[in-house]
Structures are given as structure tokens and as C-alpha cells.
Amino acid sequence: MLQHPQVKGPGIGLLGISLGADICLSMASFLKNVAATVAINGSGTSGSRTIHYKQTSIPPLGHDLRRTRVTFSGILDIVDIRNDLIGGHENPSMIPIERAEGPILFIVGQDDHNWRSDFYAQTASHRLEAHGKAKPQVISYPGAGHYIEPPYFPMCPASLHKLPNKTVIWGGEFRAHSQAQVDAWKQILSFFSKHLGGTQDRVPPKL
């Protein structure tokens, strides 16, 4: 990525949502030249599979599908299927984000029904502080669900989830979620501009 002609360097920025956020956090923790990371509704844990990098293995936190609930519409709610984060920020399934070279921005929806994103972001923040790192920026949006995407993308209230192989709800109130997407995009651009270099005097994107 550093060799790409459109990458200014000397570092790169990473942006991920959900599992993609956890992949970005893992990359920032183990790879060099990651100058800034944005994690949207990630968990900061290994989730359902072991993370391997060289001699390091992070065991999965695991889940229990028996904790799945069925909503009034018949769609599944899986927000509570993950196992408890015993030990908090020192749980062995936590991604060692204290190793990251650059700052991390956590963006979370308080109505996320994939998992407790707000709780995980606060736990990650405690982990960084416990390891002598600066407190990260956590932007939390009331009424926002799981898929906080770029502005004006339609909210995805429910869709097929691979784990239960059924439709699940993602949470979010339409107005609050849409407003969160507009504001979050501004926050992301500002964060990357600050830590990757560049200018905030840019033409706003129009769809």
C-alpha cells in the first residue's frame, strides 16, 4: 500500500467497520507504518476465530447462539450472544492495541445490535490507558445502529448474518442513524487530515 502512487506516506490510514474494524485494529497492532486507524463499531477482540501473527495467537472470545432472541417481527437479535469479557481490558481475547504506533478513533452506535460496540470501545480505551497510552477519541452516537456508512447511504436495519445463517437486526433509528453517518464522515476526514497530513479545505463529496 505504501508503494501505491496515490499514497502520500510515510504512513497509511486504516478504516474498517464491524469485523473490518477488528482487522484494522489487528493490523495497527502488529504492522509498522500505520499512522492512524478508524474503527467503526468494532469489538477489539478476536471474536469467533483465533488471530495468528507470527508467534502470537489471540484466542477467540466465543459466543453462544442460545442467547439469541427473536424480535416481534420474527427477525433474530444477536446482541447478547458473545461471551462475557472476563477480566475486562486484560482479557486474553483483546487485540493488543497498545502496540499501535498511531492514534485510534472509535466510532460507535449506541443502538448497535450486532454486539455492544459502545462497551467494547470503552474497554479498549481503558486498555490503552492501562498500558500508559493516551486516551483515544471515542465518538458515540445515540440511536445509531451497526452499519454507520458514508453519508446518504440508506440505513441497513436487517440482513443475513453468516453466523446464525439467518436474518438479524442491526439496530438504529432511521433519523438518528442518518445524522450519525453525516457527522461521522466529517469526523473521519478531520481525523485522517490531522494524522496523515493534508488539508481540510476540500470540496465536500456529493452523491
N, CA, C and O of each residue as an XYZ file, in Angstrom:
828
protein
N       0.827     -1.203      0.000
C       0.000      0.000      0.000
C       0.870      1.265      0.000
O       0.498      2.277     -0.594
N       2.030      1.201      0.669
C       2.908      2.358      0.708
C       3.512      2.670     -0.665
O       3.961      3.788     -0.920
N       3.515      1.675     -1.531
C       4.070      1.869     -2.870
C       3.036      2.411     -3.855
O       3.373      2.742     -4.992
N       1.790      2.500     -3.425
C       0.736      2.970     -4.323
C       0.973      4.442     -4.650
O       1.274      5.221     -3.746
N       0.846      4.846     -5.917
C       1.140      6.222     -6.302
C       0.246      7.267     -5.636
O       0.630      8.432     -5.543
N      -0.942      6.868     -5.173
C      -1.835      7.828     -4.540
C      -1.691      7.863     -3.019
O      -2.415      8.592     -2.341
N      -0.749      7.068     -2.481
C      -0.486      7.076     -1.049
C       0.667      8.038     -0.775
O       1.783      7.834     -1.252
N       0.391      9.071     -0.015
C       1.376     10.120      0.254
C       2.517      9.610      1.123
O       3.675      9.961      0.898
N       2.187      8.763      2.141
C       3.193      8.281      3.063
C       3.585      9.369      4.059
O       3.053     10.477      3.986
N       4.505      9.084      4.992
C       5.227      7.813      5.104
C       4.411      6.696      5.757
O       4.822      5.535      5.747
N       3.257      7.047      6.321
C       2.396      6.027      6.903
C       1.064      5.958      6.173
O       0.799      6.755      5.273
N       0.237      5.014      6.558
C      -1.080      4.865      5.944
C      -2.164      4.953      7.011
O      -1.896      4.783      8.200
N      -3.374      5.216      6.578
C      -4.521      5.223      7.462
C      -5.402      4.020      7.175
O      -5.508      3.576      6.032
N      -6.026      3.503      8.201
C      -6.903      2.339      8.058
C      -8.311      2.700      8.530
O      -8.487      3.378      9.542
N      -9.302      2.237      7.781
C     -10.700      2.466      8.132
C     -11.456      1.163      7.955
O     -11.426      0.562      6.881
N     -12.134      0.724      9.009
C     -12.890     -0.520      8.923
C     -14.146     -0.456      9.765
O     -14.230      0.301     10.733
N     -15.122     -1.265      9.377
C     -16.387     -1.331     10.104
C     -16.678     -2.775     10.488
O     -16.433     -3.690      9.702
N     -17.199     -2.984     11.693
C     -17.555     -4.308     12.192
C     -16.316     -5.208     12.248
O     -15.321     -4.829     12.864
N     -16.351     -6.372     11.629
C     -15.178     -7.246     11.593
C     -14.011     -6.544     10.907
O     -12.855     -6.749     11.278
N     -14.310     -5.718      9.912
C     -13.262     -4.956      9.243
C     -12.540     -4.026     10.203
O     -11.340     -3.794     10.056
N     -13.263     -3.488     11.192
C     -12.642     -2.633     12.199
C     -11.652     -3.428     13.032
O     -10.570     -2.937     13.357
N     -12.025     -4.667     13.381
C     -11.126     -5.509     14.169
C      -9.898     -5.927     13.358
O      -8.808     -6.074     13.911
N     -10.073     -6.115     12.062
C      -8.925     -6.414     11.197
C      -7.984     -5.207     11.172
O      -6.766     -5.368     11.248
N      -8.541     -4.009     11.067
C      -7.715     -2.798     11.082
C      -6.991     -2.634     12.408
O      -5.819     -2.257     12.429
N      -7.672     -2.910     13.515
C      -7.031     -2.817     14.822
C      -5.898     -3.829     14.946
O      -4.867     -3.541     15.555
N      -6.086     -5.009     14.374
C      -5.031     -6.023     14.385
C      -3.838     -5.576     13.545
O      -2.688     -5.734     13.956
N      -4.113     -5.023     12.376
C      -3.043     -4.534     11.511
C      -2.254     -3.426     12.204
O      -1.024     -3.409     12.167
N      -2.980     -2.498     12.837
C      -2.313     -1.395     13.532
C      -1.465     -1.895     14.691
O      -0.439     -1.300     15.019
N      -1.896     -2.993     15.311
C      -1.188     -3.533     16.470
C       0.076     -4.299     16.088
O       1.032     -4.338     16.863
N       0.089     -4.904     14.909
C       1.205     -5.781     14.546
C       2.084     -5.281     13.407
O       3.220     -5.731     13.260
N       1.572     -4.355     12.600
C       2.318     -3.912     11.428
C       2.861     -2.502     11.625
O       2.285     -1.699     12.360
N       3.951     -2.217     10.974
C       4.560     -0.891     11.049
C       3.911      0.053     10.031
O       3.211     -0.378      9.114
N       4.165      1.346     10.220
C       3.757      2.396      9.279
C       2.251      2.617      9.197
O       1.765      3.189      8.221
N       1.505      2.171     10.207
C       0.083      2.507     10.287
C      -0.022      3.767     11.136
O       0.152      3.721     12.354
N      -0.305      4.883     10.490
C      -0.237      6.182     11.162
C      -1.539      6.583     11.851
O      -1.517      7.417     12.756
N      -2.664      6.012     11.445
C      -3.957      6.361     12.044
C      -4.970      5.282     11.702
O      -4.955      4.725     10.605
N      -5.853      4.992     12.659
C      -6.849      3.928     12.462
C      -8.218      4.393     12.924
O      -8.361      4.960     14.007
N      -9.225      4.149     12.092
C     -10.613      4.426     12.465
C     -11.352      3.092     12.554
O     -11.406      2.336     11.584
N     -11.916      2.813     13.722
C     -12.669      1.578     13.949
C     -14.129      1.927     14.175
O     -14.475      2.552     15.177
N     -14.993      1.521     13.235
C     -16.426      1.804     13.343
C     -17.142      0.541     13.839
O     -17.191     -0.475     13.146
N     -17.687      0.630     15.037
C     -18.440     -0.481     15.624
C     -17.679     -1.805     15.574
O     -18.234     -2.840     15.206
N     -16.410     -1.755     15.948
C     -15.636     -2.981     16.104
C     -15.787     -3.503     17.522
O     -16.486     -2.910     18.343
N     -15.121     -4.626     17.802
C     -15.182     -5.175     19.156
C     -13.831     -5.123     19.859
O     -13.764     -5.186     21.086
N     -12.753     -5.007     19.080
C     -11.421     -5.001     19.688
C     -10.997     -6.348     20.239
O     -10.050     -6.443     21.021
N     -11.713     -7.398     19.820
C     -11.391     -8.750     20.279
C     -11.221     -9.686     19.085
O     -11.440     -9.306     17.935
N     -10.832    -10.898     19.389
C     -10.633    -11.894     18.335
C     -11.940    -12.512     17.865
O     -11.957    -13.237     16.870
N     -13.026    -12.237     18.561
C     -14.330    -12.701     18.097
C     -14.493    -14.208     18.111
O     -14.383    -14.850     19.155
N     -14.760    -14.768     16.927
C     -15.080    -16.191     16.832
C     -13.915    -17.053     16.363
O     -14.013    -18.280     16.367
N     -12.811    -16.422     15.957
C     -11.669    -17.176     15.449
C     -10.368    -16.681     16.071
O     -10.248    -15.513     16.438
N      -9.411    -17.572     16.184
C      -8.100    -17.206     16.704
C      -7.371    -16.313     15.707
O      -7.366    -16.580     14.505
N      -6.760    -15.258     16.218
C      -5.930    -14.386     15.390
C      -4.484    -14.855     15.511
O      -3.946    -14.961     16.613
N      -3.862    -15.133     14.371
C      -2.466    -15.577     14.368
C      -1.599    -14.534     13.682
O      -1.929    -14.053     12.598
N      -0.490    -14.189     14.320
C       0.517    -13.347     13.663
C       1.890    -13.759     14.189
O       2.218    -13.541     15.355
N       2.675    -14.354     13.308
C       3.998    -14.880     13.676
C       3.857    -15.790     14.889
O       3.178    -16.814     14.816
N       4.491    -15.430     16.008
C       4.442    -16.299     17.188
C       3.295    -15.957     18.140
O       3.160    -16.567     19.200
N       2.479    -14.988     17.760
C       1.385    -14.543     18.626
C       0.064    -15.165     18.210
O      -0.267    -15.203     17.025
N      -0.686    -15.650     19.183
C      -2.026    -16.184     18.942
C      -2.986    -15.568     19.960
O      -2.738    -15.600     21.165
N      -4.080    -15.011     19.458
C      -5.095    -14.415     20.331
C      -6.327    -15.311     20.285
O      -6.966    -15.422     19.239
N      -6.670    -15.952     21.403
C      -7.793    -16.901     21.396
C      -9.123    -16.207     21.180
O      -9.284    -15.047     21.561
N     -10.083    -16.899     20.573
C     -11.398    -16.288     20.327
C     -12.178    -16.068     21.608
O     -12.086    -16.854     22.551
N     -12.945    -14.991     21.632
C     -13.805    -14.727     22.780
C     -14.946    -15.733     22.824
O     -15.360    -16.166     23.899
N     -15.448    -16.101     21.656
C     -16.503    -17.109     21.578
C     -17.897    -16.537     21.766
O     -18.065    -15.368     22.112
N     -18.894    -17.383     21.532
C     -20.286    -16.957     21.611
C     -21.174    -18.146     21.933
O     -20.722    -19.291     21.926
N     -22.423    -17.870     22.213
C     -23.412    -18.904     22.487
C     -24.715    -18.501     21.803
O     -25.403    -17.581     22.246
N     -25.047    -19.205     20.712
C     -26.247    -18.861     19.941
C     -27.538    -19.081     20.730
O     -28.599    -18.615     20.317
N     -27.458    -19.780     21.850
C     -28.655    -19.978     22.670
C     -29.117    -18.665     23.308
O     -30.240    -18.569     23.802
N     -28.252    -17.668     23.293
C     -28.640    -16.359     23.839
C     -29.309    -15.474     22.783
O     -29.607    -14.309     23.047
N     -29.541    -16.018     21.607
C     -30.250    -15.287     20.554
C     -31.707    -15.055     20.961
O     -32.352    -15.937     21.528
N     -32.212    -13.859     20.663
C     -33.616    -13.552     20.916
C     -34.341    -13.375     19.595
O     -33.722    -13.056     18.580
N     -35.637    -13.578     19.604
C     -36.465    -13.378     18.419
C     -37.317    -12.137     18.647
O     -38.043    -12.046     19.637
N     -37.226    -11.178     17.721
C     -37.990     -9.941     17.861
C     -39.451    -10.171     17.505
O     -39.827    -11.250     17.046
N     -40.273     -9.143     17.722
C     -41.705     -9.267     17.441
C     -41.964     -9.544     15.965
O     -42.989    -10.125     15.606
N     -41.021     -9.123     15.103
C     -41.193     -9.332     13.666
C     -40.659    -10.691     13.211
O     -40.773    -11.049     12.039
N     -40.080    -11.437     14.138
C     -39.542    -12.754     13.794
C     -38.082    -12.734     13.390
O     -37.500    -13.786     13.124
N     -37.469    -11.530     13.340
C     -36.053    -11.410     12.998
C     -35.217    -11.615     14.256
O     -35.644    -11.249     15.351
N     -34.041    -12.192     14.111
C     -33.200    -12.506     15.258
C     -32.462    -11.275     15.783
O     -32.097    -10.376     15.026
N     -32.255    -11.262     17.090
C     -31.435    -10.244     17.752
C     -30.292    -10.983     18.433
O     -30.514    -11.761     19.360
N     -29.053    -10.735     17.964
C     -27.891    -11.493     18.454
C     -26.970    -10.650     19.333
O     -25.819    -11.022     19.564
N     -27.470     -9.521     19.821
C     -26.601     -8.583     20.539
C     -25.946     -9.197     21.778
O     -24.878     -8.747     22.194
N     -26.565    -10.211     22.368
C     -26.034    -10.769     23.614
C     -25.407    -12.153     23.464
O     -25.179    -12.831     24.466
N     -25.125    -12.588     22.236
C     -24.617    -13.960     22.087
C     -23.131    -14.088     22.422
O     -22.656    -15.198     22.661
N     -22.394    -12.994     22.443
C     -20.955    -13.078     22.724
C     -20.706    -13.394     24.193
O     -21.466    -12.970     25.064
N     -19.646    -14.135     24.463
C     -19.279    -14.448     25.832
C     -18.813    -13.192     26.565
O     -18.350    -12.236     25.942
N     -18.937    -13.201     27.883
C     -18.537    -12.054     28.683
C     -17.041    -11.803     28.556
O     -16.247    -12.732     28.408
N     -16.680    -10.543     28.617
C     -15.273    -10.146     28.525
C     -14.687    -10.200     29.936
O     -14.423     -9.169     30.554
N     -14.491    -11.423     30.429
C     -13.996    -11.621     31.795
C     -12.587    -11.034     31.923
O     -11.711    -11.298     31.100
N     -12.392    -10.243     32.958
C     -11.102     -9.595     33.136
C     -11.018     -8.244     32.462
O      -9.995     -7.565     32.542
N     -12.102     -7.848     31.790
C     -12.135     -6.542     31.158
C     -11.053     -6.346     30.119
O     -10.858     -7.192     29.247
N     -10.344     -5.223     30.214
C      -9.368     -4.870     29.182
C      -8.144     -5.782     29.164
O      -7.340     -5.710     28.235
N      -7.989     -6.637     30.175
C      -6.863     -7.573     30.177
C      -7.276     -8.975     29.725
O      -6.491     -9.919     29.822
N      -8.496     -9.106     29.236
C      -8.939    -10.404     28.721
C      -8.011    -10.853     27.588
O      -7.674    -10.044     26.724
N      -7.591    -12.124     27.571
C      -6.645    -12.591     26.544
C      -7.172    -12.533     25.120
O      -6.393    -12.656     24.175
N      -8.482    -12.348     24.940
C      -9.048    -12.248     23.595
C      -9.011    -10.821     23.050
O      -9.379    -10.582     21.900
N      -8.566     -9.879     23.876
C      -8.461     -8.488     23.409
C      -7.282     -8.343     22.453
O      -6.213     -8.910     22.679
N      -7.488     -7.580     21.390
C      -6.408     -7.257     20.458
C      -5.447     -6.296     21.171
O      -5.906     -5.324     21.771
N      -4.136     -6.535     21.125
C      -3.167     -5.694     21.859
C      -2.958     -4.329     21.212
O      -1.874     -4.036     20.708
N      -3.992     -3.498     21.227
C      -3.948     -2.211     20.533
C      -2.940     -1.248     21.143
O      -2.609     -0.228     20.538
N      -2.451     -1.566     22.336
C      -1.429     -0.704     22.931
C      -0.125     -0.731     22.131
O       0.748      0.113     22.331
N       0.001     -1.699     21.229
C       1.180     -1.775     20.378
C       1.092     -0.855     19.161
O       2.090     -0.645     18.472
N      -0.079     -0.313     18.896
C      -0.277      0.521     17.710
C       0.617      1.754     17.770
O       0.768      2.376     18.821
N       1.202      2.096     16.633
C       2.075      3.270     16.561
C       1.280      4.567     16.491
O       1.678      5.573     17.078
N       0.172      4.549     15.784
C      -0.606      5.759     15.575
C      -1.869      5.796     16.425
O      -2.217      4.805     17.066
N      -2.553      6.932     16.432
C      -3.789      7.095     17.203
C      -4.944      6.304     16.600
O      -4.928      5.939     15.424
N      -5.947      6.049     17.438
C      -7.132      5.296     17.026
C      -8.378      6.120     17.333
O      -8.506      6.695     18.414
N      -9.281      6.169     16.379
C     -10.580      6.806     16.562
C     -11.647      5.720     16.574
O     -11.776      4.954     15.620
N     -12.406      5.661     17.657
C     -13.502      4.703     17.764
C     -14.821      5.429     17.501
O     -15.122      6.437     18.142
N     -15.599      4.913     16.560
C     -16.931      5.432     16.274
C     -17.935      4.323     16.568
O     -17.829      3.220     16.033
N     -18.907      4.624     17.420
C     -19.839      3.575     17.845
C     -21.278      4.055     17.800
O     -21.563      5.237     17.995
N     -22.170      3.126     17.542
C     -23.601      3.377     17.603
C     -24.149      2.810     18.902
O     -23.947      1.634     19.205
N     -24.833      3.629     19.660
C     -25.350      3.169     20.948
C     -26.503      2.179     20.812
O     -26.876      1.513     21.777
N     -27.071      2.086     19.586
C     -28.158      1.124     19.365
C     -27.692     -0.032     18.486
O     -28.500     -0.669     17.811
N     -26.389     -0.300     18.497
C     -25.824     -1.415     17.732
C     -26.362     -2.734     18.292
O     -26.246     -3.002     19.488
N     -26.953     -3.554     17.416
C     -27.483     -4.845     17.859
C     -26.662     -6.024     17.336
O     -27.084     -7.176     17.443
N     -25.491     -5.733     16.771
C     -24.603     -6.841     16.415
C     -23.822     -7.287     17.638
O     -23.685     -8.480     17.905
N     -23.313     -6.311     18.374
C     -22.667     -6.528     19.670
C     -22.639     -5.201     20.403
O     -23.069     -4.187     19.852
N     -22.152     -5.183     21.616
C     -22.155     -3.980     22.441
C     -20.960     -3.100     22.095
O     -19.984     -3.046     22.844
N     -21.039     -2.413     20.963
C     -19.909     -1.633     20.462
C     -19.455     -0.552     21.432
O     -18.255     -0.334     21.599
N     -20.393      0.122     22.069
C     -20.041      1.183     22.997
C     -19.227      0.624     24.160
O     -18.228      1.219     24.566
N     -19.648     -0.507     24.690
C     -18.928     -1.168     25.786
C     -17.527     -1.581     25.337
O     -16.557     -1.376     26.066
N     -17.419     -2.160     24.145
C     -16.112     -2.600     23.662
C     -15.169     -1.423     23.435
O     -13.975     -1.527     23.717
N     -15.687     -0.309     22.931
C     -14.842      0.863     22.704
C     -14.326      1.422     24.027
O     -13.164      1.814     24.129
N     -15.185      1.456     25.031
C     -14.753      1.946     26.334
C     -13.730      1.002     26.957
O     -12.790      1.452     27.612
N     -13.907     -0.297     26.758
C     -12.948     -1.273     27.274
C     -11.591     -1.118     26.586
O     -10.545     -1.197     27.230
N     -11.622     -0.899     25.275
C     -10.388     -0.668     24.527
C      -9.689      0.599     25.018
O      -8.464      0.643     25.124
N     -10.477      1.618     25.312
C      -9.922      2.867     25.836
C      -9.231      2.620     27.172
O      -8.135      3.128     27.410
N      -9.866      1.844     28.042
C      -9.265      1.513     29.334
C      -7.968      0.728     29.148
O      -7.016      0.905     29.908
N      -7.934     -0.137     28.141
C      -6.734     -0.925     27.896
C      -5.560     -0.012     27.511
O      -4.448     -0.162     28.017
N      -5.830      0.921     26.618
C      -4.775      1.837     26.197
C      -4.249      2.643     27.379
O      -3.037      2.785     27.546
N      -5.141      3.163     28.185
C      -4.722      3.958     29.345
C      -3.965      3.111     30.364
O      -3.008      3.582     30.978
N      -4.393      1.862     30.543
C      -3.722      0.973     31.494
C      -2.295      0.656     31.070
O      -1.442      0.339     31.899
N      -2.049      0.747     29.766
C      -0.707      0.484     29.247
C       0.077      1.771     28.989
O       1.065      1.769     28.255
N      -0.367      2.852     29.591
C       0.365      4.099     29.510
C       0.169      4.885     28.233
O       0.940      5.803     27.951
N      -0.838      4.549     27.458
C      -1.123      5.254     26.209
C      -2.142      6.368     26.456
O      -2.870      6.363     27.449
N      -2.169      7.307     25.536
C      -3.129      8.394     25.642
C      -4.551      7.872     25.449
O      -4.781      6.919     24.703
N      -5.490      8.504     26.124
C      -6.900      8.134     25.990
C      -7.342      8.387     24.554
O      -7.180      9.503     24.059
N      -7.898      7.385     23.866
C      -8.298      7.574     22.462
C      -9.594      8.365     22.355
O     -10.327      8.514     23.333
N      -9.862      8.860     21.177
C     -11.119      9.558     20.922
C     -12.207      8.529     20.644
O     -12.063      7.684     19.760
N     -13.292      8.606     21.400
C     -14.449      7.723     21.204
C     -15.657      8.606     20.920
O     -16.065      9.397     21.771
N     -16.229      8.473     19.728
C     -17.417      9.238     19.358
C     -18.593      8.276     19.341
O     -18.628      7.331     18.554
N     -19.553      8.528     20.218
C     -20.683      7.623     20.396
C     -21.979      8.313     19.989
O     -22.271      9.420     20.440
N     -22.753      7.649     19.134
C     -23.968      8.245     18.575
C     -25.231      7.557     19.112
O     -25.467      6.386     18.816
N     -26.046      8.277     19.900
C     -27.325      7.716     20.351
C     -28.229      7.432     19.156
O     -28.316      8.237     18.229
N     -28.893      6.295     19.183
C     -29.843      5.961     18.128
C     -29.228      5.427     16.854
O     -29.946      5.121     15.903
N     -27.895      5.309     16.818
C     -27.239      4.774     15.620
C     -27.041      3.271     15.771
O     -26.754      2.778     16.862
N     -27.199      2.550     14.667
C     -27.049      1.099     14.681
C     -25.654      0.652     14.299
O     -24.677      1.366     14.530
N     -25.564     -0.535     13.713
C     -24.264     -1.164     13.472
C     -23.545     -0.615     12.250
O     -22.364     -0.278     12.331
N     -24.228     -0.521     11.132
C     -23.560     -0.134      9.884
C     -23.602      1.379      9.679
O     -24.454      1.900      8.959
N     -22.666      2.070     10.324
C     -22.521      3.512     10.133
C     -21.655      3.702      8.898
O     -20.427      3.637      8.968
N     -22.309      3.938      7.768
C     -21.636      4.010      6.474
C     -21.488      5.472      6.037
O     -21.904      6.364      6.777
N     -20.908      5.748      4.856
C     -20.778      7.130      4.393
C     -22.132      7.822      4.303
O     -23.163      7.153      4.225
N     -22.141      9.150      4.315
C     -23.406      9.899      4.300
C     -24.310      9.533      3.123
O     -23.852      9.290      2.006
N     -25.590      9.503      3.413
C     -26.655      9.319      2.425
C     -26.783      7.882      1.923
O     -27.624      7.598      1.070
N     -25.959      6.974      2.443
C     -26.230      5.562      2.187
C     -27.466      5.188      2.998
O     -27.576      5.587      4.157
N     -28.392      4.437      2.424
C     -29.582      4.045      3.193
C     -29.210      3.148      4.359
O     -28.333      2.293      4.240
N     -29.875      3.346      5.482
C     -29.609      2.535      6.660
C     -29.984      1.076      6.396
O     -31.016      0.785      5.792
N     -29.140      0.182      6.853
C     -29.418     -1.256      6.728
C     -29.944     -1.756      8.067
O     -29.149     -2.021      8.969
N     -31.266     -1.894      8.228
C     -31.824     -2.287      9.527
C     -31.692     -3.774      9.833
O     -31.668     -4.167     10.999
N     -31.605     -4.609      8.787
C     -31.518     -6.063      8.992
C     -31.019     -6.719      7.716
O     -31.261     -6.234      6.611
N     -30.317     -7.834      7.891
C     -29.850     -8.604      6.733
C     -29.356     -9.962      7.204
O     -29.343    -10.255      8.400
N     -28.953    -10.780      6.249
C     -28.465    -12.126      6.563
C     -27.135    -12.048      7.301
O     -26.244    -11.294      6.910
N     -27.006    -12.829      8.369
C     -25.765    -12.924      9.125
C     -25.226    -14.351      8.980
O     -25.959    -15.327      9.137
N     -23.950    -14.445      8.681
C     -23.356    -15.745      8.399
C     -23.372    -16.674      9.608
O     -23.555    -17.882      9.461
N     -23.181    -16.113     10.804
C     -23.049    -16.956     11.997
C     -24.307    -17.785     12.277
O     -24.211    -19.010     12.365
N     -25.482    -17.162     12.419
C     -26.690    -17.981     12.605
C     -27.300    -18.425     11.281
O     -28.207    -19.257     11.246
N     -26.775    -17.840     10.166
C     -27.292    -18.121      8.821
C     -28.767    -17.747      8.707
O     -29.550    -18.429      8.046
N     -29.121    -16.660      9.359
C     -30.484    -16.152      9.320
C     -30.439    -14.629      9.337
O     -29.384    -14.036      9.566
N     -31.574    -14.005      9.098
C     -31.652    -12.550      9.125
C     -31.605    -12.038     10.561
O     -32.305    -12.548     11.436
N     -30.781    -11.035     10.790
C     -30.669    -10.436     12.118
C     -30.881     -8.927     12.002
O     -30.717     -8.347     10.929
N     -31.248     -8.299     13.122
C     -31.388     -6.847     13.141
C     -30.040     -6.220     13.486
O     -29.248     -6.788     14.238
N     -29.799     -5.039     12.921
C     -28.538     -4.322     13.169
C     -28.736     -3.116     14.072
O     -27.762     -2.503     14.510
N     -29.977     -2.772     14.354
C     -30.250     -1.636     15.225
C     -30.249     -0.321     14.471
O     -29.941     -0.260     13.280
N     -30.602      0.725     15.193
C     -30.596      2.066     14.629
C     -31.984      2.625     14.381
O     -32.888      1.920     13.934
N     -32.135      3.921     14.684
C     -33.343      4.660     14.357
C     -33.030      5.473     13.099
O     -31.979      6.108     13.027
N     -33.905      5.463     12.132
C     -33.594      5.997     10.802
C     -33.033      7.420     10.836
O     -31.995      7.683     10.227
N     -33.690      8.329     11.526
C     -33.235      9.720     11.528
C     -31.893      9.843     12.265
O     -30.951     10.445     11.750
N     -31.816      9.272     13.462
C     -30.593      9.381     14.257
C     -29.418      8.702     13.557
O     -28.294      9.202     13.587
N     -29.685      7.572     12.936
C     -28.624      6.841     12.243
C     -28.115      7.633     11.038
O     -26.909      7.711     10.806
N     -29.025      8.213     10.282
C     -28.636      9.002      9.111
C     -27.822     10.222      9.520
O     -26.838     10.567      8.865
N     -28.235     10.873     10.600
C     -27.488     12.030     11.089
C     -26.101     11.621     11.569
O     -25.132     12.359     11.394
N     -26.013     10.445     12.173
C     -24.716      9.942     12.639
C     -23.777      9.712     11.462
O     -22.583      9.995     11.552
N     -24.316      9.200     10.358
C     -23.476      8.937      9.190
C     -22.889     10.235      8.626
O     -21.730     10.269      8.213
N     -23.689     11.293      8.612
C     -23.203     12.579      8.108
C     -22.097     13.122      9.013
O     -21.048     13.550      8.533
N     -22.339     13.103     10.323
C     -21.349     13.648     11.253
C     -20.096     12.778     11.319
O     -18.980     13.299     11.354
N     -20.272     11.462     11.338
C     -19.127     10.560     11.438
C     -18.167     10.745     10.265
O     -16.950     10.688     10.438
N     -18.719     10.968      9.069
C     -17.872     11.157      7.887
C     -16.995     12.406      8.058
O     -15.818     12.393      7.699
N     -17.567     13.469      8.602
C     -16.806     14.690      8.856
C     -15.700     14.417      9.889
O     -14.573     14.893      9.745
N     -16.035     13.652     10.921
C     -15.065     13.337     11.960
C     -13.917     12.487     11.412
O     -12.759     12.681     11.782
N     -14.247     11.553     10.536
C     -13.227     10.679      9.943
C     -12.271     11.487      9.068
O     -11.054     11.324      9.160
N     -12.819     12.356      8.222
C     -11.977     13.176      7.350
C     -11.064     14.079      8.174
O      -9.891     14.249      7.841
N     -11.600     14.656      9.246
C     -10.812     15.529     10.105
C      -9.696     14.755     10.794
O      -8.568     15.238     10.894
N     -10.009     13.566     11.262
C      -9.032     12.716     11.956
C      -7.889     12.331     11.024
O      -6.719     12.444     11.389
N      -8.230     11.877      9.820
C      -7.187     11.487      8.875
C      -6.374     12.687      8.406
O      -5.160     12.590      8.229
N      -7.040     13.808      8.207
C      -6.329     15.010      7.781
C      -5.308     15.426      8.832
O      -4.203     15.855      8.498
N      -5.677     15.299     10.093
C      -4.795     15.692     11.190
C      -3.591     14.767     11.318
O      -2.470     15.228     11.538
N      -3.821     13.465     11.180
C      -2.757     12.499     11.484
C      -2.029     11.951     10.260
O      -0.975     11.328     10.390
N      -2.584     12.180      9.080
C      -1.919     11.714      7.859
C      -1.340     12.872      7.056
O      -0.602     12.660      6.094
N      -1.673     14.085      7.450
C      -1.221     15.239      6.691
C      -2.206     15.549      5.586
O      -2.875     14.650      5.078
N      -2.301     16.805      5.212
C      -3.246     17.188      4.167
C      -3.979     18.434      4.589
O      -3.541     19.156      5.485
N      -5.073     18.678      3.952
C      -5.844     19.883      4.239
C      -7.306     19.534      4.416
O      -7.823     18.619      3.775
N      -7.963     20.268      5.286
C      -9.402     20.074      5.471
C     -10.206     20.960      4.531
O     -11.431     20.852      4.474
N      -9.525     21.840      3.788
C     -10.217     22.700      2.829
C     -10.448     21.954      1.531
O      -9.762     22.181      0.534
N     -11.411     21.071      1.558
C     -11.689     20.249      0.406
C     -13.136     20.410     -0.024
O     -13.984     20.828      0.764
N     -13.411     20.079     -1.270
C     -14.779     20.133     -1.757
C     -15.549     18.972     -1.150
O     -15.109     17.828     -1.264
N     -16.690     19.226     -0.505
C     -17.447     18.143      0.112
C     -17.975     17.172     -0.940
O     -18.364     17.590     -2.030
N     -17.991     15.862     -0.616
C     -18.491     14.893     -1.579
C     -19.993     15.047     -1.789
O     -20.732     15.324     -0.843
N     -20.439     14.869     -3.021
C     -21.853     14.947     -3.338
C     -22.281     13.670     -4.047
O     -21.628     13.219     -4.988
N     -23.372     13.101     -3.590
C     -23.909     11.882     -4.199
C     -25.212     12.207     -4.905
O     -25.836     11.321     -5.488
